[in-house]
CHARMM-style PDB file with segment names, atoms N, HN, CA, C and O in Angstrom:
ATOM      1  N   MET     1      -0.645 -66.987  27.591  1.00  0.00      PROA
ATOM      2  CA  MET     1      -1.523 -65.964  27.633  1.00  0.00      PROA
ATOM      3  C   MET     1      -0.024 -65.248  26.150  1.00  0.00      PROA
ATOM      4  O   MET     1       1.108 -64.894  26.478  1.00  0.00      PROA
ATOM      5  N   GLY     2      -0.536 -65.247  24.747  1.00  0.00      PROA
ATOM      6  HN  GLY     2      -1.456 -65.534  24.480  1.00  0.00      PROA
ATOM      7  CA  GLY     2       0.751 -64.897  24.124  1.00  0.00      PROA
ATOM      8  C   GLY     2       1.496 -62.890  24.271  1.00  0.00      PROA
ATOM      9  O   GLY     2       1.236 -62.034  25.117  1.00  0.00      PROA
ATOM     10  N   ALA     3       2.151 -62.848  23.408  1.00  0.00      PROA
ATOM     11  HN  ALA     3       2.362 -63.543  22.721  1.00  0.00      PROA
ATOM     12  CA  ALA     3       2.879 -61.369  23.884  1.00  0.00      PROA
ATOM     13  C   ALA     3       1.652 -60.108  23.338  1.00  0.00      PROA
ATOM     14  O   ALA     3       1.452 -59.037  23.911  1.00  0.00      PROA
ATOM     15  N   THR     4       0.765 -60.744  21.759  1.00  0.00      PROA
ATOM     16  HN  THR     4       0.928 -61.614  21.294  1.00  0.00      PROA
ATOM     17  CA  THR     4      -0.200 -59.468  21.429  1.00  0.00      PROA
ATOM     18  C   THR     4      -1.362 -59.395  22.948  1.00  0.00      PROA
ATOM     19  O   THR     4      -1.585 -58.435  23.684  1.00  0.00      PROA
ATOM     20  N   ALA     5      -1.868 -60.678  22.993  1.00  0.00      PROA
ATOM     21  HN  ALA     5      -1.686 -61.458  22.395  1.00  0.00      PROA
ATOM     22  CA  ALA     5      -3.043 -61.042  24.107  1.00  0.00      PROA
ATOM     23  C   ALA     5      -2.511 -59.923  25.774  1.00  0.00      PROA
ATOM     24  O   ALA     5      -3.258 -59.119  26.333  1.00  0.00      PROA
ATOM     25  N   ASP     6      -1.385 -60.182  26.094  1.00  0.00      PROA
ATOM     26  HN  ASP     6      -0.779 -60.835  25.640  1.00  0.00      PROA
ATOM     27  CA  ASP     6      -0.750 -59.723  26.851  1.00  0.00      PROA
ATOM     28  C   ASP     6      -1.334 -57.667  26.590  1.00  0.00      PROA
ATOM     29  O   ASP     6      -2.162 -56.985  27.194  1.00  0.00      PROA
ATOM     30  N   LYS     7      -0.461 -57.376  25.511  1.00  0.00      PROA
ATOM     31  HN  LYS     7       0.212 -57.930  25.020  1.00  0.00      PROA
ATOM     32  CA  LYS     7      -0.022 -55.818  25.326  1.00  0.00      PROA
ATOM     33  C   LYS     7      -1.546 -55.271  25.065  1.00  0.00      PROA
ATOM     34  O   LYS     7      -1.689 -54.088  25.374  1.00  0.00      PROA
ATOM     35  N   VAL     8      -2.778 -55.971  24.518  1.00  0.00      PROA
ATOM     36  HN  VAL     8      -2.662 -56.933  24.268  1.00  0.00      PROA
ATOM     37  CA  VAL     8      -4.110 -55.677  24.431  1.00  0.00      PROA
ATOM     38  C   VAL     8      -4.942 -55.693  26.250  1.00  0.00      PROA
ATOM     39  O   VAL     8      -5.878 -54.952  26.553  1.00  0.00      PROA
ATOM     40  N   LYS     9      -4.496 -56.392  26.904  1.00  0.00      PROA
ATOM     41  HN  LYS     9      -3.736 -56.993  26.658  1.00  0.00      PROA
ATOM     42  CA  LYS     9      -4.936 -56.763  28.066  1.00  0.00      PROA
ATOM     43  C   LYS     9      -4.142 -55.187  28.668  1.00  0.00      PROA
ATOM     44  O   LYS     9      -4.871 -54.501  29.384  1.00  0.00      PROA
ATOM     45  N   GLY    10      -2.862 -54.699  28.416  1.00  0.00      PROA
ATOM     46  HN  GLY    10      -2.270 -55.257  27.833  1.00  0.00      PROA
ATOM     47  CA  GLY    10      -2.390 -53.900  29.475  1.00  0.00      PROA
ATOM     48  C   GLY    10      -2.571 -52.473  29.010  1.00  0.00      PROA
ATOM     49  O   GLY    10      -2.150 -51.407  29.461  1.00  0.00      PROA
ATOM     50  N   VAL    11      -3.324 -52.779  27.972  1.00  0.00      PROA
ATOM     51  HN  VAL    11      -3.666 -53.645  27.606  1.00  0.00      PROA
ATOM     52  CA  VAL    11      -4.358 -51.496  26.889  1.00  0.00      PROA
ATOM     53  C   VAL    11      -5.201 -51.460  27.473  1.00  0.00      PROA
ATOM     54  O   VAL    11      -5.316 -50.491  28.224  1.00  0.00      PROA
ATOM     55  N   THR    12      -6.091 -52.335  27.454  1.00  0.00      PROA
ATOM     56  HN  THR    12      -5.997 -53.122  26.845  1.00  0.00      PROA
ATOM     57  CA  THR    12      -7.501 -51.844  28.135  1.00  0.00      PROA
ATOM     58  C   THR    12      -7.358 -51.447  29.129  1.00  0.00      PROA
ATOM     59  O   THR    12      -8.046 -50.513  29.541  1.00  0.00      PROA
ATOM     60  N   ASN    13      -6.207 -52.151  30.013  1.00  0.00      PROA
ATOM     61  HN  ASN    13      -5.648 -52.911  29.679  1.00  0.00      PROA
ATOM     62  CA  ASN    13      -6.294 -51.558  31.426  1.00  0.00      PROA
ATOM     63  C   ASN    13      -6.041 -50.908  31.892  1.00  0.00      PROA
ATOM     64  O   ASN    13      -6.488 -50.640  33.007  1.00  0.00      PROA
ATOM     65  N   GLU    14      -4.905 -50.097  31.106  1.00  0.00      PROA
ATOM     66  HN  GLU    14      -4.541 -50.315  30.200  1.00  0.00      PROA
ATOM     67  CA  GLU    14      -4.544 -48.704  31.657  1.00  0.00      PROA
ATOM     68  C   GLU    14      -5.762 -47.833  31.149  1.00  0.00      PROA
ATOM     69  O   GLU    14      -6.303 -47.093  31.970  1.00  0.00      PROA
ATOM     70  N   ALA    15      -6.203 -47.871  29.911  1.00  0.00      PROA
ATOM     71  HN  ALA    15      -5.763 -48.472  29.244  1.00  0.00      PROA
ATOM     72  CA  ALA    15      -7.653 -47.458  29.813  1.00  0.00      PROA
ATOM     73  C   ALA    15      -8.626 -46.640  30.528  1.00  0.00      PROA
ATOM     74  O   ALA    15      -8.764 -45.423  30.646  1.00  0.00      PROA
ATOM     75  N   ILE    16      -9.586 -48.172  31.197  1.00  0.00      PROA
ATOM     76  HN  ILE    16      -9.474 -49.161  31.101  1.00  0.00      PROA
ATOM     77  CA  ILE    16      -9.942 -48.573  31.942  1.00  0.00      PROA
ATOM     78  C   ILE    16      -9.705 -47.501  33.161  1.00  0.00      PROA
ATOM     79  O   ILE    16     -10.312 -46.444  33.334  1.00  0.00      PROA
ATOM     80  N   GLY    17      -8.471 -48.163  34.099  1.00  0.00      PROA
ATOM     81  HN  GLY    17      -7.978 -49.021  33.959  1.00  0.00      PROA
ATOM     82  CA  GLY    17      -7.740 -47.344  35.178  1.00  0.00      PROA
ATOM     83  C   GLY    17      -8.152 -45.951  35.002  1.00  0.00      PROA
ATOM     84  O   GLY    17      -9.031 -45.575  35.778  1.00  0.00      PROA
ATOM     85  N   LYS    18      -7.520 -44.733  33.782  1.00  0.00      PROA
ATOM     86  HN  LYS    18      -6.806 -45.038  33.152  1.00  0.00      PROA
ATOM     87  CA  LYS    18      -7.685 -43.747  33.449  1.00  0.00      PROA
ATOM     88  C   LYS    18      -8.708 -43.601  33.901  1.00  0.00      PROA
ATOM     89  O   LYS    18      -8.903 -43.159  35.033  1.00  0.00      PROA
ATOM     90  N   ALA    19      -9.704 -43.997  32.983  1.00  0.00      PROA
ATOM     91  HN  ALA    19      -9.546 -44.356  32.063  1.00  0.00      PROA
ATOM     92  CA  ALA    19     -11.046 -43.727  32.906  1.00  0.00      PROA
ATOM     93  C   ALA    19     -12.005 -43.612  34.670  1.00  0.00      PROA
ATOM     94  O   ALA    19     -12.661 -42.682  35.139  1.00  0.00      PROA
ATOM     95  N   LYS    20     -11.641 -45.161  35.305  1.00  0.00      PROA
ATOM     96  HN  LYS    20     -11.108 -45.916  34.924  1.00  0.00      PROA
ATOM     97  CA  LYS    20     -11.995 -44.847  36.425  1.00  0.00      PROA
ATOM     98  C   LYS    20     -11.057 -43.639  37.619  1.00  0.00      PROA
ATOM     99  O   LYS    20     -11.780 -43.230  38.527  1.00  0.00      PROA
ATOM    100  N   GLN    21     -10.240 -43.343  37.627  1.00  0.00      PROA
ATOM    101  HN  GLN    21      -9.654 -43.675  36.889  1.00  0.00      PROA
ATOM    102  CA  GLN    21      -9.680 -42.056  37.854  1.00  0.00      PROA
ATOM    103  C   GLN    21     -10.311 -40.875  37.621  1.00  0.00      PROA
ATOM    104  O   GLN    21     -10.772 -40.182  38.528  1.00  0.00      PROA
ATOM    105  N   GLY    22     -10.375 -40.529  36.176  1.00  0.00      PROA
ATOM    106  HN  GLY    22     -10.000 -41.092  35.440  1.00  0.00      PROA
ATOM    107  CA  GLY    22     -11.269 -39.485  35.866  1.00  0.00      PROA
ATOM    108  C   GLY    22     -12.750 -39.053  36.334  1.00  0.00      PROA
ATOM    109  O   GLY    22     -13.206 -37.910  36.380  1.00  0.00      PROA
ATOM    110  N   VAL    23     -13.380 -40.268  36.668  1.00  0.00      PROA
ATOM    111  HN  VAL    23     -13.009 -41.196  36.630  1.00  0.00      PROA
ATOM    112  CA  VAL    23     -14.722 -40.015  37.024  1.00  0.00      PROA
ATOM    113  C   VAL    23     -14.291 -40.478  38.490  1.00  0.00      PROA
ATOM    114  O   VAL    23     -15.200 -39.796  38.964  1.00  0.00      PROA
ATOM    115  N   GLY    24     -13.648 -41.089  39.723  1.00  0.00      PROA
ATOM    116  HN  GLY    24     -12.910 -41.642  39.337  1.00  0.00      PROA
ATOM    117  CA  GLY    24     -13.842 -40.937  40.334  1.00  0.00      PROA
ATOM    118  C   GLY    24     -13.351 -39.006  41.325  1.00  0.00      PROA
ATOM    119  O   GLY    24     -13.663 -38.587  42.439  1.00  0.00      PROA
ATOM    120  N   GLU    25     -12.431 -38.317  40.077  1.00  0.00      PROA
ATOM    121  HN  GLU    25     -12.178 -38.658  39.171  1.00  0.00      PROA
ATOM    122  CA  GLU    25     -12.183 -37.515  40.696  1.00  0.00      PROA
ATOM    123  C   GLU    25     -13.094 -36.331  40.126  1.00  0.00      PROA
ATOM    124  O   GLU    25     -13.071 -35.175  40.548  1.00  0.00      PROA
ATOM    125  N   ALA    26     -14.052 -36.908  38.900  1.00  0.00      PROA
ATOM    126  HN  ALA    26     -14.071 -37.847  38.557  1.00  0.00      PROA
ATOM    127  CA  ALA    26     -15.589 -35.481  39.174  1.00  0.00      PROA
ATOM    128  C   ALA    26     -16.163 -36.703  40.435  1.00  0.00      PROA
ATOM    129  O   ALA    26     -15.847 -36.525  41.612  1.00  0.00      PROA
ATOM    130  N   VAL    27     -16.574 -37.285  40.236  1.00  0.00      PROA
ATOM    131  HN  VAL    27     -16.831 -37.430  39.280  1.00  0.00      PROA
ATOM    132  CA  VAL    27     -17.334 -36.800  41.587  1.00  0.00      PROA
ATOM    133  C   VAL    27     -16.932 -36.794  43.525  1.00  0.00      PROA
ATOM    134  O   VAL    27     -17.760 -36.621  44.419  1.00  0.00      PROA
ATOM    135  N   GLY    28     -15.150 -37.084  43.725  1.00  0.00      PROA
ATOM    136  HN  GLY    28     -14.477 -37.224  42.999  1.00  0.00      PROA
ATOM    137  CA  GLY    28     -15.277 -36.991  44.657  1.00  0.00      PROA
ATOM    138  C   GLY    28     -14.902 -38.355  45.160  1.00  0.00      PROA
ATOM    139  O   GLY    28     -14.797 -38.537  46.373  1.00  0.00      PROA
ATOM    140  N   SER    29     -14.659 -39.492  44.148  1.00  0.00      PROA
ATOM    141  HN  SER    29     -14.745 -39.344  43.162  1.00  0.00      PROA
ATOM    142  CA  SER    29     -14.598 -40.362  45.171  1.00  0.00      PROA
ATOM    143  C   SER    29     -12.838 -41.198  45.307  1.00  0.00      PROA
ATOM    144  O   SER    29     -12.242 -41.869  44.464  1.00  0.00      PROA
ATOM    145  N   ASP    30     -12.486 -40.858  46.500  1.00  0.00      PROA
ATOM    146  HN  ASP    30     -12.971 -40.313  47.184  1.00  0.00      PROA
ATOM    147  CA  ASP    30     -11.000 -41.128  46.570  1.00  0.00      PROA
ATOM    148  C   ASP    30     -10.303 -42.876  45.920  1.00  0.00      PROA
ATOM    149  O   ASP    30      -9.479 -43.285  45.102  1.00  0.00      PROA
ATOM    150  N   LYS    31     -11.625 -43.615  47.275  1.00  0.00      PROA
ATOM    151  HN  LYS    31     -12.295 -43.282  47.940  1.00  0.00      PROA
ATOM    152  CA  LYS    31     -11.338 -44.954  46.964  1.00  0.00      PROA
ATOM    153  C   LYS    31     -11.520 -45.610  45.064  1.00  0.00      PROA
ATOM    154  O   LYS    31     -11.084 -46.723  44.774  1.00  0.00      PROA
ATOM    155  N   MET    32     -12.218 -44.688  43.980  1.00  0.00      PROA
ATOM    156  HN  MET    32     -12.573 -43.783  44.216  1.00  0.00      PROA
ATOM    157  CA  MET    32     -12.257 -45.262  42.709  1.00  0.00      PROA
ATOM    158  C   MET    32     -10.984 -44.121  42.099  1.00  0.00      PROA
ATOM    159  O   MET    32     -10.541 -44.020  40.955  1.00  0.00      PROA
ATOM    160  N   GLN    33     -10.725 -43.562  43.005  1.00  0.00      PROA
ATOM    161  HN  GLN    33     -11.085 -43.645  43.935  1.00  0.00      PROA
ATOM    162  CA  GLN    33      -9.257 -43.159  42.227  1.00  0.00      PROA
ATOM    163  C   GLN    33      -8.127 -44.064  42.215  1.00  0.00      PROA
ATOM    164  O   GLN    33      -7.311 -44.383  41.350  1.00  0.00      PROA
ATOM    165  N   GLY    34      -8.334 -44.418  43.545  1.00  0.00      PROA
ATOM    166  HN  GLY    34      -8.997 -44.159  44.247  1.00  0.00      PROA
ATOM    167  CA  GLY    34      -6.996 -45.693  43.603  1.00  0.00      PROA
ATOM    168  C   GLY    34      -7.300 -46.670  42.769  1.00  0.00      PROA
ATOM    169  O   GLY    34      -6.496 -47.321  42.102  1.00  0.00      PROA
ATOM    170  N   GLU    35      -8.590 -46.797  42.800  1.00  0.00      PROA
ATOM    171  HN  GLU    35      -9.243 -46.268  43.342  1.00  0.00      PROA
ATOM    172  CA  GLU    35      -8.820 -48.302  42.296  1.00  0.00      PROA
ATOM    173  C   GLU    35      -7.856 -48.371  40.662  1.00  0.00      PROA
ATOM    174  O   GLU    35      -6.955 -48.991  40.097  1.00  0.00      PROA
ATOM    175  N   GLY    36      -8.692 -47.404  40.505  1.00  0.00      PROA
ATOM    176  HN  GLY    36      -9.424 -46.901  40.964  1.00  0.00      PROA
ATOM    177  CA  GLY    36      -8.102 -46.078  39.040  1.00  0.00      PROA
ATOM    178  C   GLY    36      -6.678 -46.689  38.876  1.00  0.00      PROA
ATOM    179  O   GLY    36      -6.413 -47.807  38.434  1.00  0.00      PROA
ATOM    180  N   ALA    37      -5.905 -45.834  39.272  1.00  0.00      PROA
ATOM    181  HN  ALA    37      -6.121 -44.926  39.631  1.00  0.00      PROA
ATOM    182  CA  ALA    37      -4.471 -45.582  39.738  1.00  0.00      PROA
ATOM    183  C   ALA    37      -4.037 -46.994  39.667  1.00  0.00      PROA
ATOM    184  O   ALA    37      -3.511 -47.246  38.583  1.00  0.00      PROA
ATOM    185  N   VAL    38      -4.112 -48.338  40.770  1.00  0.00      PROA
ATOM    186  HN  VAL    38      -4.539 -48.133  41.650  1.00  0.00      PROA
ATOM    187  CA  VAL    38      -3.920 -49.680  40.259  1.00  0.00      PROA
ATOM    188  C   VAL    38      -4.249 -49.813  39.626  1.00  0.00      PROA
ATOM    189  O   VAL    38      -3.305 -49.667  38.850  1.00  0.00      PROA
ATOM    190  N   GLN    39      -5.323 -50.128  38.869  1.00  0.00      PROA
ATOM    191  HN  GLN    39      -6.089 -50.247  39.500  1.00  0.00      PROA
ATOM    192  CA  GLN    39      -5.663 -51.011  37.551  1.00  0.00      PROA
ATOM    193  C   GLN    39      -4.283 -50.372  36.415  1.00  0.00      PROA
ATOM    194  O   GLN    39      -3.367 -51.103  36.040  1.00  0.00      PROA
ATOM    195  N   GLU    40      -4.385 -49.254  36.116  1.00  0.00      PROA
ATOM    196  HN  GLU    40      -5.129 -48.661  36.422  1.00  0.00      PROA
ATOM    197  CA  GLU    40      -3.444 -48.505  35.343  1.00  0.00      PROA
ATOM    198  C   GLU    40      -1.954 -49.112  35.008  1.00  0.00      PROA
ATOM    199  O   GLU    40      -1.324 -49.568  34.053  1.00  0.00      PROA
ATOM    200  N   ILE    41      -1.847 -48.918  35.957  1.00  0.00      PROA
ATOM    201  HN  ILE    41      -2.358 -48.548  36.732  1.00  0.00      PROA
ATOM    202  CA  ILE    41       0.291 -49.570  36.859  1.00  0.00      PROA
ATOM    203  C   ILE    41       0.235 -51.254  36.456  1.00  0.00      PROA
ATOM    204  O   ILE    41       1.144 -51.924  35.967  1.00  0.00      PROA
ATOM    205  N   LYS    42      -1.506 -51.801  36.931  1.00  0.00      PROA
ATOM    206  HN  LYS    42      -2.245 -51.257  37.328  1.00  0.00      PROA
ATOM    207  CA  LYS    42      -1.709 -53.304  36.651  1.00  0.00      PROA
ATOM    208  C   LYS    42      -1.143 -53.504  34.935  1.00  0.00      PROA
ATOM    209  O   LYS    42      -0.265 -54.327  34.676  1.00  0.00      PROA
ATOM    210  N   GLY    43      -1.929 -52.431  33.601  1.00  0.00      PROA
ATOM    211  HN  GLY    43      -2.642 -51.762  33.811  1.00  0.00      PROA
ATOM    212  CA  GLY    43      -1.702 -52.357  32.181  1.00  0.00      PROA
ATOM    213  C   GLY    43      -0.498 -51.504  32.416  1.00  0.00      PROA
ATOM    214  O   GLY    43      -0.570 -50.664  31.519  1.00  0.00      PROA
ATOM    215  N   HSD    44       0.204 -51.339  32.884  1.00  0.00      PROA
ATOM    216  HN  HSD    44       0.263 -52.021  33.613  1.00  0.00      PROA
ATOM    217  CA  HSD    44       1.834 -51.112  32.718  1.00  0.00      PROA
ATOM    218  C   HSD    44       2.526 -52.012  32.259  1.00  0.00      PROA
ATOM    219  O   HSD    44       3.225 -52.141  31.254  1.00  0.00      PROA
ATOM    220  N   GLY    45       2.184 -52.804  33.346  1.00  0.00      PROA
ATOM    221  HN  GLY    45       1.616 -52.699  34.163  1.00  0.00      PROA
ATOM    222  CA  GLY    45       2.429 -54.246  34.233  1.00  0.00      PROA
ATOM    223  C   GLY    45       2.410 -55.225  33.056  1.00  0.00      PROA
ATOM    224  O   GLY    45       3.491 -55.788  32.884  1.00  0.00      PROA
ATOM    225  N   GLN    46       1.247 -55.620  32.047  1.00  0.00      PROA
ATOM    226  HN  GLN    46       0.369 -55.162  32.186  1.00  0.00      PROA
ATOM    227  CA  GLN    46       0.655 -56.583  31.506  1.00  0.00      PROA
ATOM    228  C   GLN    46       1.193 -56.093  29.976  1.00  0.00      PROA
ATOM    229  O   GLN    46       1.370 -56.807  28.989  1.00  0.00      PROA
ATOM    230  N   LYS    47       1.404 -54.552  30.122  1.00  0.00      PROA
ATOM    231  HN  LYS    47       1.261 -53.972  30.924  1.00  0.00      PROA
ATOM    232  CA  LYS    47       1.535 -54.717  28.301  1.00  0.00      PROA
ATOM    233  C   LYS    47       4.002 -54.820  28.591  1.00  0.00      PROA
ATOM    234  O   LYS    47       4.542 -55.449  27.681  1.00  0.00      PROA
ATOM    235  N   ALA    48       4.762 -54.380  29.436  1.00  0.00      PROA
ATOM    236  HN  ALA    48       4.323 -53.869  30.175  1.00  0.00      PROA
ATOM    237  CA  ALA    48       6.257 -55.143  30.110  1.00  0.00      PROA
ATOM    238  C   ALA    48       6.174 -56.114  29.202  1.00  0.00      PROA
ATOM    239  O   ALA    48       6.756 -56.368  28.147  1.00  0.00      PROA
ATOM    240  N   VAL    49       5.061 -56.755  30.035  1.00  0.00      PROA
ATOM    241  HN  VAL    49       4.588 -56.548  30.892  1.00  0.00      PROA
ATOM    242  CA  VAL    49       5.107 -58.762  30.425  1.00  0.00      PROA
ATOM    243  C   VAL    49       5.144 -59.049  28.594  1.00  0.00      PROA
ATOM    244  O   VAL    49       5.879 -59.978  28.257  1.00  0.00      PROA
ATOM    245  N   GLY    50       4.504 -58.409  27.615  1.00  0.00      PROA
ATOM    246  HN  GLY    50       3.907 -57.655  27.888  1.00  0.00      PROA
ATOM    247  CA  GLY    50       3.925 -58.178  26.215  1.00  0.00      PROA
ATOM    248  C   GLY    50       5.193 -58.674  25.482  1.00  0.00      PROA
ATOM    249  O   GLY    50       5.619 -59.685  24.923  1.00  0.00      PROA
ATOM    250  N   ASP    51       5.617 -57.229  25.836  1.00  0.00      PROA
ATOM    251  HN  ASP    51       5.271 -56.408  26.291  1.00  0.00      PROA
ATOM    252  CA  ASP    51       7.177 -56.619  25.528  1.00  0.00      PROA
ATOM    253  C   ASP    51       8.209 -57.431  25.564  1.00  0.00      PROA
ATOM    254  O   ASP    51       9.129 -57.186  24.784  1.00  0.00      PROA
ATOM    255  N   ALA    52       8.309 -58.480  26.381  1.00  0.00      PROA
ATOM    256  HN  ALA    52       7.561 -58.680  27.014  1.00  0.00      PROA
ATOM    257  CA  ALA    52       9.499 -59.286  26.927  1.00  0.00      PROA
ATOM    258  C   ALA    52       9.333 -60.500  26.192  1.00  0.00      PROA
ATOM    259  O   ALA    52      10.216 -61.092  25.571  1.00  0.00      PROA
ATOM    260  N   LYS    53       8.060 -60.843  26.319  1.00  0.00      PROA
ATOM    261  HN  LYS    53       7.343 -60.362  26.824  1.00  0.00      PROA
ATOM    262  CA  LYS    53       7.397 -62.248  25.643  1.00  0.00      PROA
ATOM    263  C   LYS    53       8.030 -62.068  23.702  1.00  0.00      PROA
ATOM    264  O   LYS    53       8.466 -62.993  23.016  1.00  0.00      PROA
ATOM    265  N   GLN    54       7.869 -60.639  23.285  1.00  0.00      PROA
ATOM    266  HN  GLN    54       7.515 -59.888  23.842  1.00  0.00      PROA
ATOM    267  CA  GLN    54       7.974 -60.405  22.299  1.00  0.00      PROA
ATOM    268  C   GLN    54       9.697 -60.507  21.954  1.00  0.00      PROA
ATOM    269  O   GLN    54      10.079 -61.229  21.032  1.00  0.00      PROA
ATOM    270  N   ALA    55      10.583 -59.788  22.711  1.00  0.00      PROA
ATOM    271  HN  ALA    55      10.273 -59.202  23.460  1.00  0.00      PROA
ATOM    272  CA  ALA    55      11.411 -59.338  22.450  1.00  0.00      PROA
ATOM    273  C   ALA    55      12.120 -61.110  22.576  1.00  0.00      PROA
ATOM    274  O   ALA    55      12.913 -61.544  21.740  1.00  0.00      PROA
ATOM    275  N   THR    56      11.638 -61.902  23.749  1.00  0.00      PROA
ATOM    276  HN  THR    56      10.994 -61.550  24.428  1.00  0.00      PROA
ATOM    277  CA  THR    56      12.662 -62.905  23.592  1.00  0.00      PROA
ATOM    278  C   THR    56      12.018 -64.373  22.420  1.00  0.00      PROA
ATOM    279  O   THR    56      12.627 -65.387  22.078  1.00  0.00      PROA
ATOM    280  N   LYS    57      10.899 -64.016  22.138  1.00  0.00      PROA
ATOM    281  HN  LYS    57      10.405 -63.192  22.415  1.00  0.00      PROA
ATOM    282  CA  LYS    57      10.258 -64.524  20.204  1.00  0.00      PROA
ATOM    283  C   LYS    57      11.072 -64.181  19.785  1.00  0.00      PROA
ATOM    284  O   LYS    57      11.924 -65.054  19.622  1.00  0.00      PROA
ATOM    285  N   ASP    58      11.511 -62.584  19.243  1.00  0.00      PROA
ATOM    286  HN  ASP    58      10.819 -61.874  19.375  1.00  0.00      PROA
ATOM    287  CA  ASP    58      11.528 -61.909  18.443  1.00  0.00      PROA
ATOM    288  C   ASP    58      13.212 -62.521  18.361  1.00  0.00      PROA
ATOM    289  O   ASP    58      13.612 -62.814  17.234  1.00  0.00      PROA
ATOM    290  N   ALA    59      14.262 -62.724  19.652  1.00  0.00      PROA
ATOM    291  HN  ALA    59      13.938 -62.486  20.567  1.00  0.00      PROA
ATOM    292  CA  ALA    59      15.473 -63.595  20.113  1.00  0.00      PROA
ATOM    293  C   ALA    59      15.401 -64.803  19.436  1.00  0.00      PROA
ATOM    294  O   ALA    59      16.339 -65.098  18.695  1.00  0.00      PROA
ATOM    295  N   VAL    60      14.499 -65.522  19.551  1.00  0.00      PROA
ATOM    296  HN  VAL    60      13.738 -65.282  20.152  1.00  0.00      PROA
ATOM    297  CA  VAL    60      15.003 -67.219  19.638  1.00  0.00      PROA
ATOM    298  C   VAL    60      14.247 -67.348  17.692  1.00  0.00      PROA
ATOM    299  O   VAL    60      14.441 -68.336  16.984  1.00  0.00      PROA
ATOM    300  N   ASN    61      13.762 -66.599  17.422  1.00  0.00      PROA
ATOM    301  HN  ASN    61      13.605 -65.797  17.997  1.00  0.00      PROA
ATOM    302  CA  ASN    61      13.768 -66.535  15.634  1.00  0.00      PROA
ATOM    303  C   ASN    61      14.949 -65.943  15.455  1.00  0.00      PROA
ATOM    304  O   ASN    61      15.867 -66.670  15.077  1.00  0.00      PROA
ATOM    305  N   LYS    62      15.135 -64.961  15.606  1.00  0.00      PROA
ATOM    306  HN  LYS    62      14.388 -64.370  15.913  1.00  0.00      PROA
ATOM    307  CA  LYS    62      16.748 -64.469  14.469  1.00  0.00      PROA
ATOM    308  C   LYS    62      17.597 -65.661  15.090  1.00  0.00      PROA
ATOM    309  O   LYS    62      17.977 -66.460  14.234  1.00  0.00      PROA
ATOM    310  N   ALA    63      18.022 -65.989  16.554  1.00  0.00      PROA
ATOM    311  HN  ALA    63      17.712 -65.340  17.249  1.00  0.00      PROA
ATOM    312  CA  ALA    63      18.862 -67.487  16.716  1.00  0.00      PROA
ATOM    313  C   ALA    63      19.052 -68.564  15.884  1.00  0.00      PROA
ATOM    314  O   ALA    63      20.058 -68.983  15.312  1.00  0.00      PROA
ATOM    315  N   ALA    64      17.182 -69.181  15.936  1.00  0.00      PROA
ATOM    316  HN  ALA    64      16.364 -68.841  16.400  1.00  0.00      PROA
ATOM    317  CA  ALA    64      17.183 -70.307  14.593  1.00  0.00      PROA
ATOM    318  C   ALA    64      17.390 -70.130  12.850  1.00  0.00      PROA
ATOM    319  O   ALA    64      17.774 -71.008  12.078  1.00  0.00      PROA
ATOM    320  N   ALA    65      16.861 -68.177  12.392  1.00  0.00      PROA
ATOM    321  HN  ALA    65      16.550 -67.463  13.019  1.00  0.00      PROA
ATOM    322  CA  ALA    65      17.123 -68.094  11.525  1.00  0.00      PROA
ATOM    323  C   ALA    65      19.003 -68.357  11.443  1.00  0.00      PROA
ATOM    324  O   ALA    65      19.269 -69.189  10.575  1.00  0.00      PROA
ATOM    325  N   ALA    66      19.943 -67.942  11.992  1.00  0.00      PROA
ATOM    326  HN  ALA    66      19.727 -67.266  12.696  1.00  0.00      PROA
ATOM    327  CA  ALA    66      20.730 -68.146  12.095  1.00  0.00      PROA
ATOM    328  C   ALA    66      22.107 -69.788  12.320  1.00  0.00      PROA
ATOM    329  O   ALA    66      23.180 -70.186  11.865  1.00  0.00      PROA
ATOM    330  N   ALA    67      21.329 -70.063  13.054  1.00  0.00      PROA
ATOM    331  HN  ALA    67      20.458 -69.740  13.423  1.00  0.00      PROA
ATOM    332  CA  ALA    67      21.352 -71.595  12.906  1.00  0.00      PROA
ATOM    333  C   ALA    67      21.219 -71.873  11.717  1.00  0.00      PROA
ATOM    334  O   ALA    67      22.250 -71.940  11.047  1.00  0.00      PROA
ATOM    335  N   ASN    68      19.744 -72.159  10.983  1.00  0.00      PROA
ATOM    336  HN  ASN    68      18.907 -72.105  11.528  1.00  0.00      PROA
ATOM    337  CA  ASN    68      19.600 -72.262   9.730  1.00  0.00      PROA
ATOM    338  C   ASN    68      20.432 -71.823   8.316  1.00  0.00      PROA
ATOM    339  O   ASN    68      20.542 -72.396   7.232  1.00  0.00      PROA
ATOM    340  N   LYS    69      20.745 -71.073   8.617  1.00  0.00      PROA
ATOM    341  HN  LYS    69      20.655 -70.607   9.498  1.00  0.00      PROA
ATOM    342  CA  LYS    69      21.819 -70.478   7.601  1.00  0.00      PROA
ATOM    343  C   LYS    69      23.427 -70.854   7.929  1.00  0.00      PROA
ATOM    344  O   LYS    69      24.454 -70.377   7.445  1.00  0.00      PROA
ATOM    345  N   ASN    70      23.250 -71.814   8.861  1.00  0.00      PROA
ATOM    346  HN  ASN    70      22.416 -72.201   9.254  1.00  0.00      PROA
ATOM    347  CA  ASN    70      24.883 -71.599   9.078  1.00  0.00      PROA
ATOM    348  C   ASN    70      24.458 -73.709   8.587  1.00  0.00      PROA
ATOM    349  O   ASN    70      25.438 -74.432   8.765  1.00  0.00      PROA
ATOM    350  N   LEU    71      23.616 -74.186   8.246  1.00  0.00      PROA
ATOM    351  HN  LEU    71      22.820 -73.598   8.101  1.00  0.00      PROA
ATOM    352  CA  LEU    71      23.318 -75.510   7.726  1.00  0.00      PROA
ATOM    353  C   LEU    71      23.672 -75.868   6.363  1.00  0.00      PROA
ATOM    354  OT1 LEU    71      23.415 -76.993   5.933  1.00  0.00      PROA
TER     355      LEU     71
END
């Protein structure tokens, strides 16, 4: 999966997690609040993976450009 896909999934999971927490709080469901919190944390992790992939890709591209410049 690419960096952008990871970031999008991360943002989506964060949003759904926050919504679940809000609904859980509104209806008094500790279970739903917990599920929402877990999903939000999962989203944070997915975004971090996407950011790391992007940073790696950028570094590789920068190194390749520098190597090509020296040829």
